[in-house]
Coordinates of C-alpha atoms in Angstrom, one line a residue:
M23 CA 66.4 -18.9 -100.2
N24 CA 64.2 -19.8 -97.2
Q25 CA 65.6 -18.3 -94.2
L26 CA 63.8 -16.4 -91.9
V27 CA 63.5 -12.8 -91.8
S28 CA 62.7 -10.7 -88.3
V29 CA 61.0 -7.3 -89.2
V30 CA 61.2 -4.8 -86.5
I31 CA 59.0 -2.2 -86.0
P32 CA 59.1 0.3 -83.0
T33 CA 56.3 2.3 -82.5
Y34 CA 55.1 4.9 -80.0
N35 CA 51.3 5.6 -80.7
R36 CA 50.4 5.9 -84.2
A37 CA 48.3 2.9 -84.2
D38 CA 46.4 3.8 -87.4
L39 CA 49.8 3.9 -89.2
L40 CA 51.0 0.7 -87.7
R41 CA 47.9 -1.1 -89.3
R42 CA 49.0 0.0 -92.6
A43 CA 52.8 -0.8 -92.1
I44 CA 52.0 -4.4 -90.8
A45 CA 49.6 -4.8 -93.8
S46 CA 52.4 -4.2 -96.0
I47 CA 54.6 -7.1 -94.6
V48 CA 51.5 -9.6 -94.4
A49 CA 51.5 -8.5 -98.6
Q50 CA 55.2 -9.5 -99.2
S51 CA 55.6 -12.3 -101.8
Y52 CA 57.9 -13.6 -99.3
R53 CA 56.2 -15.4 -96.9
H54 CA 59.0 -16.7 -94.4
W55 CA 59.1 -14.0 -91.7
E56 CA 58.0 -12.9 -88.3
V57 CA 57.2 -9.2 -87.1
I58 CA 58.6 -8.0 -83.5
I59 CA 56.4 -4.8 -82.8
V60 CA 58.2 -3.1 -80.0
D61 CA 55.3 -0.6 -78.2
D62 CA 57.4 2.1 -76.7
A63 CA 55.0 3.0 -73.9
S64 CA 52.6 4.3 -75.9
Q65 CA 49.3 5.6 -74.7
E66 CA 47.2 4.1 -77.5
D67 CA 46.3 0.6 -77.1
I68 CA 48.9 -0.9 -79.5
A69 CA 48.3 -4.2 -78.2
Q70 CA 44.7 -4.3 -79.7
V71 CA 45.9 -3.3 -83.1
V72 CA 48.4 -6.3 -83.3
E73 CA 45.4 -8.8 -81.9
Q74 CA 43.2 -7.6 -84.3
I75 CA 45.9 -8.3 -87.3
N76 CA 45.5 -11.9 -86.1
D77 CA 48.7 -13.5 -87.8
S78 CA 50.7 -15.9 -85.6
R79 CA 53.7 -14.6 -87.2
L80 CA 53.4 -11.2 -85.0
R81 CA 55.1 -10.9 -81.8
Y82 CA 54.3 -8.0 -79.4
I83 CA 56.6 -6.3 -76.6
R84 CA 56.0 -3.5 -74.8
H85 CA 58.2 -1.4 -72.7
A86 CA 57.6 -0.3 -69.2
S87 CA 58.6 3.3 -70.0
N88 CA 59.3 5.4 -72.8
L89 CA 62.9 4.7 -73.9
G90 CA 63.1 6.0 -77.2
G91 CA 63.4 4.7 -81.1
S92 CA 67.0 3.6 -80.5
E93 CA 66.4 1.2 -77.6
A94 CA 62.8 0.1 -79.1
R95 CA 64.9 -1.2 -82.1
N96 CA 67.4 -2.6 -80.1
T97 CA 64.8 -4.4 -78.2
G98 CA 63.6 -6.0 -81.6
I99 CA 67.0 -6.7 -82.5
S100 CA 67.1 -8.9 -78.6
H101 CA 63.9 -11.1 -79.9
A102 CA 65.1 -11.5 -83.6
Q103 CA 64.8 -15.3 -84.1
G104 CA 65.7 -14.8 -88.3
E105 CA 69.0 -15.1 -89.7
F106 CA 68.2 -11.7 -91.4
V107 CA 67.0 -8.6 -89.5
A108 CA 64.9 -5.8 -91.5
F109 CA 63.4 -2.6 -90.0
L110 CA 60.2 -0.9 -90.8
D111 CA 59.1 2.2 -89.5
S112 CA 55.6 2.2 -88.2
D113 CA 54.5 5.2 -90.9
D114 CA 56.4 3.7 -93.8
V115 CA 55.1 0.9 -96.1
W116 CA 57.2 -2.0 -98.0
L117 CA 56.1 -2.8 -101.7
P118 CA 55.2 -6.5 -102.0
H119 CA 58.5 -7.5 -103.4
K120 CA 60.8 -5.8 -101.0
L121 CA 62.2 -9.1 -99.1
E122 CA 62.1 -11.5 -102.2
S123 CA 64.3 -8.6 -104.5
Q124 CA 66.8 -8.0 -101.5
L125 CA 67.1 -11.7 -100.7
A126 CA 67.7 -12.2 -104.3
A127 CA 70.6 -9.8 -104.1
L128 CA 72.2 -11.4 -101.3
E129 CA 71.8 -15.0 -102.8
S130 CA 74.5 -13.9 -105.3
L131 CA 76.9 -13.3 -102.7
E132 CA 79.7 -15.9 -101.1
S133 CA 78.5 -14.6 -97.7
E134 CA 75.8 -12.3 -96.7
E135 CA 77.4 -12.3 -93.1
N136 CA 78.8 -8.8 -93.0
F137 CA 76.6 -7.3 -96.0
V138 CA 74.3 -4.5 -95.6
C139 CA 71.2 -4.6 -98.1
Y140 CA 69.3 -1.4 -98.9
S141 CA 67.5 -0.1 -101.9
Q142 CA 65.7 3.0 -103.6
F143 CA 62.5 4.1 -101.8
R144 CA 59.7 7.1 -102.8
S145 CA 58.8 9.8 -100.7
S146 CA 55.1 10.7 -100.1
P147 CA 54.1 13.4 -100.4
Q148 CA 56.4 14.6 -103.0
V149 CA 58.1 17.8 -102.7
F150 CA 58.2 20.2 -105.9
Y151 CA 61.9 21.5 -105.1
A152 CA 63.3 17.5 -104.6
Q153 CA 63.5 14.3 -106.3
S154 CA 60.9 11.7 -105.1
V155 CA 62.9 8.7 -105.7
F156 CA 66.0 7.9 -103.6
P157 CA 68.9 7.2 -103.8
R158 CA 69.7 7.6 -107.6
R159 CA 72.9 5.6 -107.2
G160 CA 74.5 2.9 -104.8
K161 CA 77.4 3.6 -102.6
Q162 CA 80.9 2.8 -104.8
T163 CA 83.1 0.4 -102.8
S164 CA 85.8 2.9 -102.0
E165 CA 83.7 5.5 -101.2
A166 CA 82.9 6.4 -97.2
V167 CA 79.0 6.4 -96.2
A168 CA 79.4 9.9 -95.0
D169 CA 80.6 11.1 -98.3
Y170 CA 77.8 9.3 -100.3
L171 CA 75.2 10.7 -97.9
W172 CA 76.4 14.0 -97.7
T173 CA 78.3 14.6 -100.8
G174 CA 76.9 12.2 -103.6
G175 CA 73.5 12.6 -103.3
G176 CA 73.2 9.6 -101.4
E177 CA 70.3 7.9 -98.7
M178 CA 70.1 4.8 -96.7
L179 CA 66.3 4.6 -95.5
T180 CA 66.4 2.7 -92.3
S181 CA 63.2 1.1 -93.5
T182 CA 64.9 -0.4 -96.8
L183 CA 67.8 -2.1 -94.4
L184 CA 68.3 -5.9 -94.3
I185 CA 71.2 -7.1 -92.5
S186 CA 72.3 -10.5 -91.0
R187 CA 71.4 -10.8 -87.4
S188 CA 75.1 -11.4 -85.9
L189 CA 75.8 -8.1 -87.8
A190 CA 72.5 -6.3 -86.3
H191 CA 73.7 -7.8 -82.7
R192 CA 77.3 -6.5 -83.1
T193 CA 76.3 -3.0 -84.0
R194 CA 72.9 -2.0 -82.6
F195 CA 71.2 1.5 -82.2
Q196 CA 72.8 4.0 -80.4
P197 CA 70.9 4.6 -77.0
G198 CA 70.1 8.2 -75.8
L199 CA 70.0 9.7 -79.5
V200 CA 67.0 11.8 -80.0
K201 CA 68.0 12.8 -83.6
H202 CA 69.7 11.0 -86.3
Q203 CA 69.5 7.4 -85.0
D204 CA 69.4 6.2 -88.5
L205 CA 72.5 7.9 -89.7
D206 CA 74.2 7.0 -86.9
F207 CA 73.4 3.4 -87.4
V208 CA 75.1 3.3 -90.7
L209 CA 78.1 5.0 -90.1
R210 CA 78.7 2.5 -87.2
L211 CA 77.8 -0.3 -89.4
E212 CA 80.7 1.0 -91.5
Q213 CA 82.9 0.8 -88.5
Q214 CA 82.2 -2.6 -88.2
G215 CA 83.4 -3.6 -91.4
A216 CA 80.0 -4.1 -92.9
Q217 CA 79.9 -3.6 -97.0
F218 CA 76.6 -2.3 -98.7
L219 CA 74.6 -4.0 -101.3
Y220 CA 72.4 -1.4 -103.2
V221 CA 69.4 -2.9 -105.1
P222 CA 68.1 -0.3 -107.6
Q223 CA 64.5 -0.9 -107.4
I224 CA 61.6 1.0 -105.2
L225 CA 61.1 -1.4 -102.5
A226 CA 59.8 1.1 -99.9
I227 CA 57.2 4.4 -99.4
W228 CA 58.9 6.9 -97.0
H229 CA 56.0 8.9 -95.6
N230 CA 57.3 12.2 -94.6
E231 CA 54.5 14.0 -94.0
S232 CA 54.4 16.9 -91.5
R233 CA 53.3 15.8 -88.3
S234 CA 53.8 17.3 -84.8
D235 CA 55.3 13.6 -83.4
R236 CA 58.3 14.1 -85.9
I237 CA 61.7 14.9 -84.1
S238 CA 62.9 16.3 -87.5
R239 CA 60.5 18.8 -87.8
N240 CA 61.6 20.7 -84.6
R241 CA 63.8 23.8 -85.7
D242 CA 66.4 23.7 -83.1
Y243 CA 69.3 22.5 -84.8
Q244 CA 71.5 22.3 -81.6
L245 CA 71.3 18.5 -81.1
S246 CA 72.1 17.9 -85.0
L247 CA 75.4 20.0 -84.4
N248 CA 76.0 18.3 -81.2
W249 CA 75.9 14.6 -83.2
I250 CA 77.9 15.6 -86.0
E251 CA 80.6 17.1 -83.7
T252 CA 81.2 13.3 -82.4
Y253 CA 82.1 12.2 -85.8
R254 CA 84.2 15.0 -86.7
Q255 CA 87.3 13.3 -86.5
Q256 CA 86.0 10.2 -88.5
I257 CA 84.6 11.7 -91.7
S258 CA 86.1 14.1 -94.3
E259 CA 85.6 17.9 -93.6
R260 CA 83.6 17.9 -97.3
A261 CA 81.1 15.5 -95.7
I262 CA 80.8 17.7 -92.4
Q263 CA 79.9 20.7 -94.7
G264 CA 77.4 18.5 -96.8
F265 CA 75.8 17.4 -93.3
M266 CA 75.2 21.1 -92.4
L267 CA 73.7 22.3 -95.5
K268 CA 71.3 19.6 -96.0
E269 CA 70.6 18.9 -91.9
I270 CA 71.1 22.5 -90.1
V271 CA 71.1 25.2 -92.6
P272 CA 67.5 24.9 -93.5
K273 CA 66.6 25.3 -89.8
M274 CA 69.2 28.6 -89.6
L275 CA 67.0 30.1 -92.4
L276 CA 64.0 30.5 -90.0
N277 CA 66.0 32.1 -87.5
E278 CA 66.8 35.9 -88.4
Q279 CA 69.8 36.0 -86.2
D280 CA 71.4 33.0 -88.2
K281 CA 70.1 33.9 -91.9
P282 CA 73.0 35.9 -92.7
E283 CA 75.4 32.8 -91.9
A284 CA 73.3 30.4 -93.1
I285 CA 72.8 32.1 -96.9
R286 CA 76.8 32.4 -96.8
M287 CA 76.9 28.6 -96.0
L288 CA 74.4 28.2 -98.8
L289 CA 76.1 29.9 -101.5
V290 CA 79.2 28.5 -100.5
G291 CA 77.7 24.9 -100.6
G292 CA 75.8 26.2 -104.0
C293 CA 79.4 26.8 -105.7
D294 CA 80.8 23.7 -104.5
R295 CA 77.9 21.7 -105.8
L296 CA 77.1 20.4 -102.4
V297 CA 73.3 21.4 -102.9
P298 CA 71.1 19.9 -105.6
L299 CA 70.3 23.2 -107.9
P300 CA 66.6 22.8 -107.4
R301 CA 66.6 22.9 -103.6
F302 CA 69.5 25.5 -103.9
L303 CA 67.1 27.7 -105.7
F304 CA 63.9 27.2 -103.8
L305 CA 65.9 28.1 -100.2
I306 CA 67.5 31.3 -101.8
A307 CA 64.1 32.6 -103.7
R308 CA 62.3 31.7 -100.1
Q309 CA 64.4 34.4 -98.8
A310 CA 64.5 36.9 -101.3
L311 CA 61.1 36.8 -102.7
P312 CA 57.7 37.8 -101.6
R313 CA 55.4 35.2 -100.0
K314 CA 52.7 35.5 -102.9
F315 CA 55.2 35.3 -105.6
Q316 CA 56.9 32.0 -103.8
L317 CA 53.2 30.3 -104.0
W318 CA 52.9 30.8 -107.6
L319 CA 56.4 29.5 -108.0
K320 CA 55.5 26.6 -106.1
A321 CA 52.7 26.0 -108.3
L322 CA 54.5 26.6 -111.3
F323 CA 57.3 23.9 -110.3
Q324 CA 54.7 21.6 -109.5
Q325 CA 53.0 21.9 -113.0
V326 CA 56.4 21.3 -114.1
K327 CA 57.1 18.1 -112.3
L328 CA 53.9 16.9 -113.4
M329 CA 54.3 17.5 -116.9
T330 CA 57.7 15.8 -117.1
K331 CA 56.2 12.5 -115.8
T332 CA 53.8 12.3 -118.6

């Protein structure tokens, strides 16, 4: 297979991280690609970063005003010339065989037109109460994406997605979304009739460090509630419950007024096995135990995790 892959990188500032992301593409074993960097009206000099890399396969596009991540990705899709489109967030990186492995998997299919290829990834930094490699399994053919994501322990990181250009054009990212752009995209890919192909290899690193520019760090969960409500008639009630436990309950626990209801929801979710046991124990312990004991327990879990790796 020697088809052109268009890699879309949306960025807003993050000049130092962008260099790292682009370097991981340049290091790919598969060489037939182009990179479309969409600068969403950054205050930093992103153009200079791209120029310094000095690779003719890099294309730089700048928005006149800040439009958000969805619009930046859509701009990249509009300018893509490849048969396939891949996405890489500016703070994530690919491992060297990412494209080669996914294209090899697609080659076994009769048609790649309507397939979404995704893979395992590793989180960085690692969190002591959670696994560091995601997902542990792929989506089953008969399984809805929402159930896979929120009741089956599934994940579909945008930085692992590889799809046909025609499917990218038909679906696009939902403009105006502040949060959950990635989740919305895969749900709408399913609505387009896409099938999902899982590659059980770690092909990307998800850098989930705490930074002030991360929307996901915002304690206000109303945006999440508003978004999931738009899918209430389209996904299962169990998937709704799983989403609440994963995305909203942890933020509710930070608010004294919401804490009793959050603990109730967490206990119900634990009984229904919708919360991984280590995370369930961590969230419950954080409410019940003194801060000093929490820190000791955290250190203990980290040691146990290190020991199980050796």
